[in-house]
């Protein structure tokens, strides 16, 4: 209420009683183009459900709704039949027009992202510790490609890439896919990944941990591999596999998998090579061949003749993390700390490292997004709000499209089947019930005459037999009653 009225603690407010007419029409304009990232077929259902939190609307004011932990602000452009209307128990027609900032960039603090066309590179700059956010829109007739390459090329600095289709501002603390390798960042997506949908807009967040970074971002419908073949990883996303070198897969937890080639280069799909496992004492006892030794820094096993020079090189070019006892290039020391050991706060209040937080948000967080269990509802809500939504969703009154009687959403299916003989198993609950064509069960009459005529009531059958049906077609004992 404070935000809606534009007031703060201690401000004086004068109230005046006004009788407002029931509204019949309202026109809203999203302040942010992030609203276009919401699936098209869910927008009106979200709007209808969230507007129940308001009792009045006035032209020129702004209203803010929440969906999947994202805030969406709308400006009220027009109201009918007056500039101020009541929307309690009203049949309100809602019109949502194009966002005010469509195809323009605004700051992250305004919960907005820059609209990026497909296959058109854009050059940007991001300051250390901040984010630039972008969106590749999925619109009716212009869905995302089945295979998509998202590439951030470094011009200077070290950009990190985060992608998500459920959050309009992907970041280290909330993402679905990421690449945090030093240098260029590339993520490959395809419909083989259950988390990737061509019907949802894709949001991208680019940040730099330590310095101002210049980069070029491009969404490409074709995966360009420069002589390398694309294969499907265990997590469903695409990874690069070299055609001329041996590549092994190393598990790095729930965040994804990294491919490490024998040449020492690594290409990431959904995670960073800074999280790779290296041999250390925590992995158990290693079998060291005779005349071989193990480097005290990186854990590599090699002949004793090379070990001394190798350890000197490791001491000058690498560092060993005192927390996890893993070895990395010195240039990656700060990034490794950020990714593996710095604590981030989840929306639910718990603190975890980036990798642990990603797993926590997918499996344990009370704020994680879950789908409504009712088949007619296609919305998603935070887990701790689901029970409240189920109560409202099931009790929602809807008009029967056959007889126009008001019934609860929970009883609608039984009502259509019992009173109108609708084959409810053939209904598509992802579409509005009023726009569907019903299939009806064949109606069997309860009472049937010898001549083949059927009746629902016994009295009608008796009248038919005595007045209309030929007496020669049945005996007296066949008469009902």
CSV table of C-alpha atoms in Angstrom, one decimal:
chain,number,residue,atom,x,y,z
A,1,UNK,CA,0.0,0.0,0.0
A,2,UNK,CA,2.9,2.4,0.8
A,3,UNK,CA,4.4,1.8,-2.5
A,4,UNK,CA,1.1,2.2,-4.4
A,5,UNK,CA,0.3,5.5,-2.7
A,6,UNK,CA,3.9,6.8,-3.0
A,7,UNK,CA,4.3,7.5,0.7
A,8,UNK,CA,6.8,6.5,3.4
A,9,UNK,CA,6.7,6.0,7.2
A,10,UNK,CA,5.6,9.1,9.0
A,11,UNK,CA,3.9,10.9,6.1
A,12,UNK,CA,0.4,12.4,6.7
A,13,UNK,CA,-2.4,11.0,4.5
A,14,UNK,CA,-5.9,12.5,4.1
A,15,UNK,CA,-8.7,10.0,3.4
A,16,UNK,CA,-11.9,10.9,1.7
A,17,UNK,CA,-14.9,8.6,1.1
A,18,UNK,CA,-15.8,8.3,-2.5
A,19,UNK,CA,-18.4,6.0,-4.2
A,20,UNK,CA,-16.8,4.5,-7.3
A,21,UNK,CA,-18.8,2.9,-10.1
A,22,UNK,CA,-18.1,-0.7,-11.0
A,23,UNK,CA,-15.5,-0.9,-13.7
A,24,UNK,CA,-16.2,-2.4,-17.1
A,25,UNK,CA,-12.9,-1.7,-18.9
A,26,UNK,CA,-9.3,-1.0,-18.0
A,27,UNK,CA,-6.2,-0.4,-20.3
A,28,UNK,CA,-2.8,-1.2,-18.8
A,29,UNK,CA,0.7,-0.5,-20.1
A,30,UNK,CA,3.7,-2.5,-18.8
A,31,UNK,CA,6.5,-0.2,-17.6
A,32,UNK,CA,9.1,-2.8,-18.5
A,33,UNK,CA,9.5,-5.0,-21.6
A,34,UNK,CA,10.3,-7.8,-19.2
A,35,UNK,CA,6.5,-8.5,-19.2
A,36,UNK,CA,6.9,-9.8,-22.8
A,37,UNK,CA,9.1,-12.6,-21.3
A,38,UNK,CA,6.0,-14.1,-19.7
A,39,UNK,CA,4.5,-16.8,-21.9
A,40,UNK,CA,1.8,-15.3,-24.1
A,41,UNK,CA,-0.9,-17.9,-23.1
A,42,UNK,CA,-0.4,-17.2,-19.4
A,43,UNK,CA,-0.5,-13.4,-19.3
A,44,UNK,CA,-4.3,-12.9,-19.0
A,45,UNK,CA,-4.6,-15.7,-16.4
A,46,UNK,CA,-1.8,-14.0,-14.3
A,47,UNK,CA,-3.4,-10.6,-14.7
A,48,UNK,CA,-6.8,-11.9,-13.7
A,49,UNK,CA,-5.5,-13.7,-10.6
A,50,UNK,CA,-3.2,-10.8,-9.5
A,51,UNK,CA,-5.8,-8.0,-9.9
A,52,UNK,CA,-7.8,-9.6,-7.1
A,53,UNK,CA,-5.3,-8.0,-4.8
A,54,UNK,CA,-6.7,-4.6,-5.7
A,55,UNK,CA,-10.1,-3.1,-5.1
A,56,UNK,CA,-9.9,0.1,-7.1
A,57,UNK,CA,-8.0,1.4,-10.2
A,58,UNK,CA,-7.4,5.1,-11.1
A,59,UNK,CA,-6.1,6.5,-14.4
A,60,UNK,CA,-2.5,7.7,-14.2
A,61,UNK,CA,-1.5,5.4,-11.2
A,62,UNK,CA,0.7,2.4,-11.3
A,63,UNK,CA,0.1,-1.1,-10.0
A,64,UNK,CA,2.7,-3.8,-9.3
A,65,UNK,CA,2.1,-7.6,-9.5
A,66,UNK,CA,4.3,-10.5,-8.6
A,67,UNK,CA,4.9,-13.7,-10.7
A,68,UNK,CA,7.6,-16.3,-10.0
A,69,UNK,CA,9.5,-13.8,-7.8
A,70,UNK,CA,9.5,-11.2,-10.5
A,71,UNK,CA,7.9,-7.8,-10.1
A,72,UNK,CA,5.9,-6.3,-13.1
A,73,UNK,CA,4.7,-2.7,-12.9
A,74,UNK,CA,1.8,-1.4,-15.0
A,75,UNK,CA,0.5,2.1,-15.6
A,76,UNK,CA,-3.3,2.5,-15.7
A,77,UNK,CA,-4.0,4.4,-19.0
A,78,UNK,CA,-7.8,4.3,-19.3
A,79,UNK,CA,-10.7,3.2,-17.1
A,80,UNK,CA,-14.4,3.0,-18.0
A,81,UNK,CA,-17.0,4.2,-17.1
A,82,UNK,CA,-15.0,6.7,-15.0
A,83,UNK,CA,-11.4,7.7,-14.3
A,84,UNK,CA,-11.7,5.8,-11.0
A,85,UNK,CA,-13.4,2.5,-10.8
A,86,UNK,CA,-14.1,-0.3,-8.4
A,87,UNK,CA,-13.1,-3.8,-9.6
A,88,UNK,CA,-14.6,-5.8,-6.7
A,89,UNK,CA,-17.1,-8.4,-8.1
A,90,UNK,CA,-17.0,-6.7,-11.5
A,91,UNK,CA,-16.9,-8.2,-15.0
A,92,UNK,CA,-13.8,-6.3,-16.1
A,93,UNK,CA,-12.4,-6.3,-19.7
A,94,UNK,CA,-8.6,-5.9,-19.5
A,95,UNK,CA,-6.5,-4.6,-22.4
A,96,UNK,CA,-2.6,-4.7,-22.1
A,97,UNK,CA,-0.8,-2.5,-24.7
A,98,UNK,CA,2.9,-2.5,-25.8
A,99,UNK,CA,5.4,-1.8,-23.0
A,100,UNK,CA,6.6,1.8,-22.6
A,101,UNK,CA,10.2,0.9,-22.9
A,102,UNK,CA,9.9,-1.6,-25.8
A,103,UNK,CA,13.3,-2.1,-27.5
A,104,UNK,CA,15.1,0.4,-25.2
A,105,UNK,CA,17.5,-0.3,-22.4
A,106,UNK,CA,16.9,0.7,-18.8
A,107,UNK,CA,18.7,0.1,-15.6
A,108,UNK,CA,18.4,-3.2,-13.7
A,109,UNK,CA,17.0,-1.4,-10.7
A,110,UNK,CA,13.9,-0.8,-12.8
A,111,UNK,CA,13.6,-4.5,-13.5
A,112,UNK,CA,14.0,-4.0,-17.2
A,113,UNK,CA,16.1,-5.7,-19.9
A,114,UNK,CA,17.2,-4.7,-23.3
A,115,UNK,CA,15.5,-6.4,-26.2
A,116,UNK,CA,18.0,-8.1,-28.5
A,117,UNK,CA,17.1,-9.4,-32.0
A,118,UNK,CA,18.2,-12.8,-33.1
A,119,UNK,CA,21.6,-12.9,-35.0
A,120,UNK,CA,22.3,-9.2,-34.4
A,121,UNK,CA,25.5,-8.7,-32.3
A,122,UNK,CA,25.4,-5.9,-29.8
A,123,UNK,CA,28.4,-4.2,-28.1
A,124,UNK,CA,28.1,-3.3,-24.5
A,125,UNK,CA,30.1,-2.3,-21.4
A,126,UNK,CA,29.5,-3.5,-17.8
A,127,UNK,CA,31.1,-2.1,-14.7
A,128,UNK,CA,32.7,-4.3,-12.1
A,129,UNK,CA,30.1,-5.9,-9.7
A,130,UNK,CA,27.1,-4.8,-11.8
A,131,UNK,CA,24.9,-6.5,-14.4
A,132,UNK,CA,23.6,-5.8,-17.9
A,133,UNK,CA,20.4,-7.7,-18.7
A,134,UNK,CA,19.0,-8.6,-22.1
A,135,UNK,CA,16.0,-10.5,-23.4
A,136,UNK,CA,15.4,-12.6,-26.6
A,137,UNK,CA,11.6,-12.4,-26.9
A,138,UNK,CA,9.4,-15.4,-27.8
A,139,UNK,CA,6.2,-14.2,-29.4
A,140,UNK,CA,3.3,-16.0,-31.1
A,141,UNK,CA,4.6,-17.0,-34.6
A,142,UNK,CA,8.2,-15.9,-33.6
A,143,UNK,CA,9.2,-18.6,-31.2
A,144,UNK,CA,12.8,-19.3,-30.2
A,145,UNK,CA,14.8,-21.7,-32.4
A,146,UNK,CA,15.1,-25.3,-31.4
A,147,UNK,CA,18.9,-24.9,-31.2
A,148,UNK,CA,20.4,-21.7,-29.9
A,149,UNK,CA,23.9,-20.4,-29.3
A,150,UNK,CA,24.4,-17.6,-26.8
A,151,UNK,CA,27.9,-16.1,-27.1
A,152,UNK,CA,29.7,-13.3,-25.2
A,153,UNK,CA,32.9,-12.3,-26.8
A,154,UNK,CA,35.4,-10.5,-24.7
A,155,UNK,CA,36.8,-7.2,-26.0
A,156,UNK,CA,38.4,-6.4,-22.6
A,157,UNK,CA,38.0,-7.7,-19.1
A,158,UNK,CA,36.4,-11.0,-18.2
A,159,UNK,CA,32.6,-11.3,-18.7
A,160,UNK,CA,30.5,-14.0,-17.1
A,161,UNK,CA,27.2,-15.2,-18.7
A,162,UNK,CA,24.0,-16.2,-16.9
A,163,UNK,CA,20.8,-17.4,-18.6
A,164,UNK,CA,17.3,-18.1,-17.4
A,165,UNK,CA,13.7,-18.4,-18.7
A,166,UNK,CA,11.9,-18.0,-15.3
A,167,UNK,CA,13.7,-14.9,-14.0
A,168,UNK,CA,14.0,-11.6,-15.9
A,169,UNK,CA,17.3,-10.7,-14.1
A,170,UNK,CA,19.6,-13.7,-14.1
A,171,UNK,CA,22.6,-13.4,-11.8
A,172,UNK,CA,25.0,-15.5,-9.8
A,173,UNK,CA,22.3,-16.2,-7.2
A,174,UNK,CA,19.6,-17.1,-9.7
A,175,UNK,CA,20.1,-18.8,-13.1
A,176,UNK,CA,19.5,-21.9,-15.1
A,177,UNK,CA,22.5,-22.0,-17.3
A,178,UNK,CA,25.9,-20.2,-17.0
A,179,UNK,CA,29.4,-20.0,-18.3
A,180,UNK,CA,32.1,-18.4,-16.0
A,181,UNK,CA,35.2,-19.4,-17.8
A,182,UNK,CA,38.0,-16.8,-18.2
A,183,UNK,CA,37.6,-15.1,-21.6
A,184,UNK,CA,34.8,-15.7,-24.0
A,185,UNK,CA,31.6,-17.3,-22.7
A,186,UNK,CA,29.4,-19.6,-24.8
A,187,UNK,CA,26.3,-21.6,-23.8
A,188,UNK,CA,24.5,-24.0,-26.2
A,189,UNK,CA,20.8,-24.7,-25.7
A,190,UNK,CA,18.4,-27.1,-27.5
A,191,UNK,CA,15.0,-28.6,-27.0
A,192,UNK,CA,16.7,-31.8,-25.7
A,193,UNK,CA,17.1,-29.8,-22.5
A,194,UNK,CA,13.9,-30.1,-20.5
A,195,UNK,CA,14.5,-26.6,-19.0
A,196,UNK,CA,14.6,-24.9,-22.4
A,197,UNK,CA,11.3,-23.9,-24.1
A,198,UNK,CA,10.9,-22.3,-27.4
A,199,UNK,CA,7.7,-20.7,-26.2
A,200,UNK,CA,9.4,-18.7,-23.4
A,201,UNK,CA,11.6,-15.7,-23.7
A,202,UNK,CA,15.2,-16.1,-22.8
A,203,UNK,CA,16.8,-13.6,-20.4
A,204,UNK,CA,20.6,-13.1,-20.2
A,205,UNK,CA,22.7,-11.4,-17.6
A,206,UNK,CA,26.3,-10.4,-18.1
A,207,UNK,CA,28.6,-9.3,-15.3
A,208,UNK,CA,32.2,-8.8,-14.4
A,209,UNK,CA,33.6,-9.6,-11.0
A,210,UNK,CA,36.6,-7.3,-10.8
A,211,UNK,CA,37.0,-4.8,-13.6
A,212,UNK,CA,35.1,-2.8,-16.2
A,213,UNK,CA,34.5,-5.1,-19.2
A,214,UNK,CA,33.6,-4.5,-22.8
A,215,UNK,CA,31.9,-7.4,-24.7
A,216,UNK,CA,29.8,-8.4,-27.7
A,217,UNK,CA,26.7,-10.4,-27.1
A,218,UNK,CA,24.9,-12.4,-29.9
A,219,UNK,CA,22.1,-14.9,-29.9
A,220,UNK,CA,22.5,-17.3,-32.9
A,221,UNK,CA,20.0,-19.8,-34.2
A,222,UNK,CA,22.8,-22.0,-35.6
A,223,UNK,CA,25.5,-23.5,-33.5
A,224,UNK,CA,28.9,-22.6,-35.1
A,225,UNK,CA,31.6,-24.9,-33.8
A,226,UNK,CA,34.6,-24.1,-36.0
A,227,UNK,CA,35.5,-27.7,-36.8
A,228,UNK,CA,34.1,-29.2,-33.6
A,229,UNK,CA,31.1,-31.3,-33.4
A,230,UNK,CA,28.2,-30.7,-30.9
A,231,UNK,CA,27.0,-33.5,-28.7
A,232,UNK,CA,24.4,-33.7,-26.0
A,233,UNK,CA,25.7,-33.7,-22.5
A,234,UNK,CA,24.2,-35.6,-19.5
A,235,UNK,CA,22.4,-32.5,-18.3
A,236,UNK,CA,20.6,-32.0,-21.6
A,237,UNK,CA,22.5,-28.9,-22.7
A,238,UNK,CA,25.0,-28.8,-25.6
A,239,UNK,CA,28.7,-29.1,-25.1
A,240,UNK,CA,31.6,-29.0,-27.5
A,241,UNK,CA,33.6,-32.2,-28.2
A,242,UNK,CA,36.8,-31.9,-30.2
A,243,UNK,CA,37.0,-34.2,-33.2
A,244,UNK,CA,40.8,-34.4,-33.1
A,245,UNK,CA,41.6,-34.9,-29.4
A,246,UNK,CA,40.6,-37.1,-26.5
A,247,UNK,CA,38.1,-35.4,-24.3
A,248,UNK,CA,36.9,-36.6,-20.9
A,249,UNK,CA,33.8,-35.6,-18.9
A,250,UNK,CA,34.2,-34.4,-15.3
A,251,UNK,CA,31.2,-34.1,-13.1
A,252,UNK,CA,31.0,-30.8,-11.2
A,253,UNK,CA,27.7,-31.3,-9.3
A,254,UNK,CA,24.3,-30.1,-10.2
A,255,UNK,CA,25.4,-27.0,-12.1
A,256,UNK,CA,26.5,-29.0,-15.2
A,257,UNK,CA,29.5,-30.8,-16.8
A,258,UNK,CA,32.9,-29.6,-18.0
A,259,UNK,CA,34.8,-31.2,-20.9
A,260,UNK,CA,38.5,-31.3,-20.4
A,261,UNK,CA,40.7,-32.0,-23.4
A,262,UNK,CA,44.2,-33.5,-23.4
A,263,UNK,CA,45.6,-30.2,-24.7
A,264,UNK,CA,44.6,-28.5,-21.5
A,265,UNK,CA,41.8,-26.4,-22.9
A,266,UNK,CA,38.3,-26.7,-21.4
A,267,UNK,CA,35.0,-25.7,-22.8
A,268,UNK,CA,32.1,-25.3,-20.5
A,269,UNK,CA,28.4,-26.1,-20.8
A,270,UNK,CA,26.4,-24.6,-18.0
A,271,UNK,CA,29.3,-24.1,-15.5
A,272,UNK,CA,32.9,-23.0,-15.2
A,273,UNK,CA,36.2,-24.8,-15.5
A,274,UNK,CA,37.2,-23.1,-12.3
A,275,UNK,CA,35.2,-25.7,-10.5
A,276,UNK,CA,36.9,-28.7,-12.0
A,277,UNK,CA,38.2,-31.5,-9.7
A,278,UNK,CA,41.9,-31.9,-9.5
A,279,UNK,CA,43.6,-34.9,-7.8
A,280,UNK,CA,44.0,-34.1,-4.1
A,281,UNK,CA,44.2,-35.9,-0.8
A,282,UNK,CA,40.4,-35.8,-0.4
A,283,UNK,CA,40.0,-38.1,-3.4
A,284,UNK,CA,41.6,-41.0,-1.6
A,285,UNK,CA,44.9,-42.7,-1.9
A,286,UNK,CA,46.4,-42.5,-5.4
A,287,UNK,CA,48.5,-45.2,-7.0
A,288,UNK,CA,51.9,-43.7,-7.9
A,289,UNK,CA,54.1,-45.7,-10.1
A,290,UNK,CA,57.8,-46.3,-9.2
A,291,UNK,CA,60.2,-43.4,-10.0
A,292,UNK,CA,57.2,-41.1,-10.1
A,293,UNK,CA,56.0,-38.4,-7.7
A,294,UNK,CA,53.0,-36.2,-7.1
A,295,UNK,CA,53.1,-32.4,-7.3
A,296,UNK,CA,52.3,-30.8,-4.0
A,297,UNK,CA,50.4,-28.0,-5.7
A,298,UNK,CA,48.3,-29.4,-8.6
A,299,UNK,CA,48.4,-33.1,-7.7
A,300,UNK,CA,49.8,-34.2,-11.1
A,301,UNK,CA,51.8,-37.4,-11.2
A,302,UNK,CA,55.0,-37.4,-13.2
A,303,UNK,CA,58.6,-38.8,-13.3
A,304,UNK,CA,60.8,-37.7,-10.4
A,305,UNK,CA,63.2,-36.1,-12.9
A,306,UNK,CA,60.6,-33.6,-14.0
A,307,UNK,CA,58.9,-33.2,-10.6
A,308,UNK,CA,61.2,-30.5,-9.2
A,309,UNK,CA,61.0,-28.2,-12.2
A,310,UNK,CA,57.3,-28.7,-12.4
A,311,UNK,CA,56.7,-27.8,-8.7
A,312,UNK,CA,58.8,-24.6,-9.2
A,313,UNK,CA,56.7,-23.7,-12.2
A,314,UNK,CA,53.4,-24.4,-10.3
A,315,UNK,CA,54.6,-22.3,-7.3
A,316,UNK,CA,55.1,-19.3,-9.6
A,317,UNK,CA,52.1,-19.6,-12.0
A,318,UNK,CA,49.4,-21.4,-9.9
A,319,UNK,CA,47.9,-21.1,-6.5
A,320,UNK,CA,46.5,-23.8,-4.2
A,321,UNK,CA,43.2,-22.9,-2.5
A,322,UNK,CA,43.5,-23.3,1.2
A,323,UNK,CA,39.8,-24.2,1.6
A,324,UNK,CA,39.3,-26.9,-1.0
A,325,UNK,CA,43.0,-27.8,-1.7
A,326,UNK,CA,42.6,-27.4,-5.4
A,327,UNK,CA,45.1,-25.8,-7.8
A,328,UNK,CA,44.3,-23.1,-10.3
A,329,UNK,CA,46.1,-20.5,-12.4
A,330,UNK,CA,46.9,-17.4,-10.3
A,331,UNK,CA,44.8,-15.3,-12.6
A,332,UNK,CA,41.7,-17.3,-11.6
A,333,UNK,CA,42.3,-17.0,-7.8
A,334,UNK,CA,39.7,-14.3,-7.2
A,335,UNK,CA,37.1,-15.8,-9.5
A,336,UNK,CA,37.5,-19.3,-7.9
A,337,UNK,CA,36.8,-17.7,-4.5
A,338,UNK,CA,33.7,-16.0,-5.8
A,339,UNK,CA,32.3,-19.1,-7.4
A,340,UNK,CA,33.2,-21.8,-4.9
A,341,UNK,CA,33.5,-20.2,-1.5
A,342,UNK,CA,31.7,-16.8,-1.3
A,343,UNK,CA,28.3,-17.0,0.4
A,344,UNK,CA,25.3,-15.7,-1.5
A,345,UNK,CA,21.9,-15.1,0.1
A,346,UNK,CA,18.8,-17.0,-1.3
A,347,UNK,CA,15.4,-15.4,-1.5
A,348,UNK,CA,14.4,-17.7,1.4
A,349,UNK,CA,17.1,-16.3,3.7
A,350,UNK,CA,19.6,-19.1,3.6
A,351,UNK,CA,23.2,-18.6,2.6
A,352,UNK,CA,25.2,-20.9,0.4
A,353,UNK,CA,28.1,-20.8,-2.1
A,354,UNK,CA,27.1,-20.3,-5.7
A,355,UNK,CA,27.2,-24.0,-6.6
A,356,UNK,CA,25.4,-25.1,-3.4
A,357,UNK,CA,22.9,-22.3,-3.9
A,358,UNK,CA,22.0,-23.4,-7.4
A,359,UNK,CA,21.3,-26.9,-6.1
A,360,UNK,CA,19.4,-25.5,-3.1
A,361,UNK,CA,17.1,-23.4,-5.4
A,362,UNK,CA,16.3,-26.4,-7.5
A,363,UNK,CA,15.5,-28.9,-4.8
A,364,UNK,CA,15.1,-27.4,-1.3
A,365,UNK,CA,14.2,-23.7,-1.4
A,366,UNK,CA,10.8,-22.8,-0.1
A,367,UNK,CA,10.7,-20.0,-2.7
A,368,UNK,CA,11.4,-22.3,-5.7
A,369,UNK,CA,8.9,-22.2,-8.5
A,370,UNK,CA,6.3,-25.0,-8.8
A,371,UNK,CA,3.4,-25.5,-11.0
A,372,UNK,CA,-0.2,-25.4,-9.8
A,373,UNK,CA,-1.5,-29.0,-9.5
A,374,UNK,CA,-4.8,-28.2,-11.1
A,375,UNK,CA,-4.9,-29.1,-14.8
A,376,UNK,CA,-6.9,-26.1,-15.9
A,377,UNK,CA,-4.3,-23.7,-14.3
A,378,UNK,CA,-1.0,-23.3,-16.2
A,379,UNK,CA,0.6,-20.9,-13.7
A,380,UNK,CA,3.7,-21.3,-11.5
A,381,UNK,CA,4.1,-20.0,-7.9
A,382,UNK,CA,6.7,-20.0,-5.1
A,383,UNK,CA,6.3,-23.2,-3.1
A,384,UNK,CA,5.4,-21.3,0.1
A,385,UNK,CA,2.5,-19.6,-1.7
A,386,UNK,CA,1.2,-22.6,-3.5
A,387,UNK,CA,-1.3,-23.7,-0.7
A,388,UNK,CA,-2.9,-20.2,-0.7
A,389,UNK,CA,-3.2,-20.3,-4.5
A,390,UNK,CA,-4.8,-23.7,-4.5
A,391,UNK,CA,-7.5,-22.5,-2.2
A,392,UNK,CA,-8.3,-19.5,-4.4
A,393,UNK,CA,-7.9,-21.4,-7.7
A,394,UNK,CA,-10.3,-24.2,-6.8
A,395,UNK,CA,-13.0,-21.9,-5.3
A,396,UNK,CA,-12.9,-19.5,-8.3
A,397,UNK,CA,-16.4,-19.1,-9.7
A,398,UNK,CA,-16.7,-19.7,-13.5
A,399,UNK,CA,-19.7,-19.6,-15.8
A,400,UNK,CA,-20.7,-22.9,-17.4
A,401,UNK,CA,-20.3,-22.4,-21.2
A,402,UNK,CA,-23.4,-24.6,-21.8
A,403,UNK,CA,-26.0,-23.4,-19.3
A,404,UNK,CA,-24.3,-20.2,-18.0
A,405,UNK,CA,-24.7,-21.4,-14.4
A,406,UNK,CA,-22.0,-20.2,-12.0
A,407,UNK,CA,-20.0,-23.1,-10.5
A,408,UNK,CA,-16.7,-23.4,-8.8
A,409,UNK,CA,-13.7,-24.4,-10.9
A,410,UNK,CA,-13.3,-27.6,-8.9
A,411,UNK,CA,-16.9,-28.6,-9.7
A,412,UNK,CA,-16.9,-27.5,-13.4
A,413,UNK,CA,-15.6,-30.8,-14.8
A,414,UNK,CA,-18.2,-32.9,-12.8
A,415,UNK,CA,-21.0,-30.4,-13.8
A,416,UNK,CA,-20.2,-30.7,-17.5
A,417,UNK,CA,-20.1,-34.4,-17.4
A,418,UNK,CA,-23.2,-35.0,-15.2
A,419,UNK,CA,-25.6,-32.4,-16.5
A,420,UNK,CA,-24.5,-31.9,-20.1
A,421,UNK,CA,-22.9,-35.3,-20.9
A,422,UNK,CA,-19.7,-33.6,-22.1
A,423,UNK,CA,-16.8,-36.0,-22.7
A,424,UNK,CA,-14.4,-34.2,-20.3
A,425,UNK,CA,-11.5,-36.5,-21.1
A,426,UNK,CA,-11.3,-34.9,-24.5
A,427,UNK,CA,-11.1,-31.3,-23.2
A,428,UNK,CA,-7.9,-29.3,-23.6
A,429,UNK,CA,-7.5,-27.6,-20.2
A,430,UNK,CA,-4.6,-25.4,-21.5
A,431,UNK,CA,-7.2,-23.4,-23.5
A,432,UNK,CA,-10.1,-21.3,-22.1
A,433,UNK,CA,-13.1,-23.4,-21.5
A,434,UNK,CA,-15.4,-21.0,-23.3
A,435,UNK,CA,-13.4,-21.3,-26.6
A,436,UNK,CA,-13.5,-25.1,-26.8
A,437,UNK,CA,-15.8,-27.3,-28.9
A,438,UNK,CA,-17.4,-30.0,-26.8
A,439,UNK,CA,-17.9,-33.7,-27.6
A,440,UNK,CA,-21.1,-35.1,-26.1
A,441,UNK,CA,-21.8,-38.7,-24.9
A,442,UNK,CA,-24.7,-40.4,-26.7
A,443,UNK,CA,-27.8,-40.0,-24.5
A,444,UNK,CA,-29.5,-43.3,-23.7
A,445,UNK,CA,-33.2,-42.9,-22.8
A,446,UNK,CA,-34.3,-44.3,-19.4
A,447,UNK,CA,-37.6,-45.7,-20.9
A,448,UNK,CA,-38.0,-47.2,-24.3
A,449,UNK,CA,-41.2,-48.2,-26.2
A,450,UNK,CA,-41.6,-51.3,-28.4
A,451,UNK,CA,-41.6,-49.0,-31.4
A,452,UNK,CA,-38.2,-47.8,-30.6
A,453,UNK,CA,-39.1,-44.3,-29.2
A,454,UNK,CA,-37.2,-43.4,-26.1
A,455,UNK,CA,-38.3,-41.2,-23.1
A,456,UNK,CA,-36.6,-39.8,-20.1
A,457,UNK,CA,-39.8,-40.1,-17.9
A,458,UNK,CA,-42.1,-43.0,-17.5
A,459,UNK,CA,-45.3,-40.8,-17.7
A,460,UNK,CA,-44.3,-39.6,-21.2
A,461,UNK,CA,-43.9,-43.3,-22.2
A,462,UNK,CA,-47.4,-44.2,-21.0
A,463,UNK,CA,-49.0,-41.3,-22.8
A,464,UNK,CA,-47.1,-42.3,-26.0
A,465,UNK,CA,-48.3,-45.9,-25.7
A,466,UNK,CA,-51.9,-44.9,-25.2
A,467,UNK,CA,-52.2,-42.2,-27.8
A,468,UNK,CA,-49.5,-42.4,-30.5
A,469,UNK,CA,-48.1,-45.9,-30.6
A,470,UNK,CA,-50.1,-48.5,-32.7
A,471,UNK,CA,-51.9,-50.9,-30.4
A,472,UNK,CA,-51.0,-53.8,-32.8
A,473,UNK,CA,-47.3,-53.4,-32.1
A,474,UNK,CA,-47.5,-54.7,-28.6
A,475,UNK,CA,-49.8,-56.8,-26.3
A,476,UNK,CA,-51.7,-55.4,-23.4
A,477,UNK,CA,-49.2,-56.8,-20.9
A,478,UNK,CA,-46.5,-54.8,-22.5
A,479,UNK,CA,-48.1,-51.5,-21.6
A,480,UNK,CA,-46.3,-49.8,-18.8
A,481,UNK,CA,-48.3,-49.7,-15.5
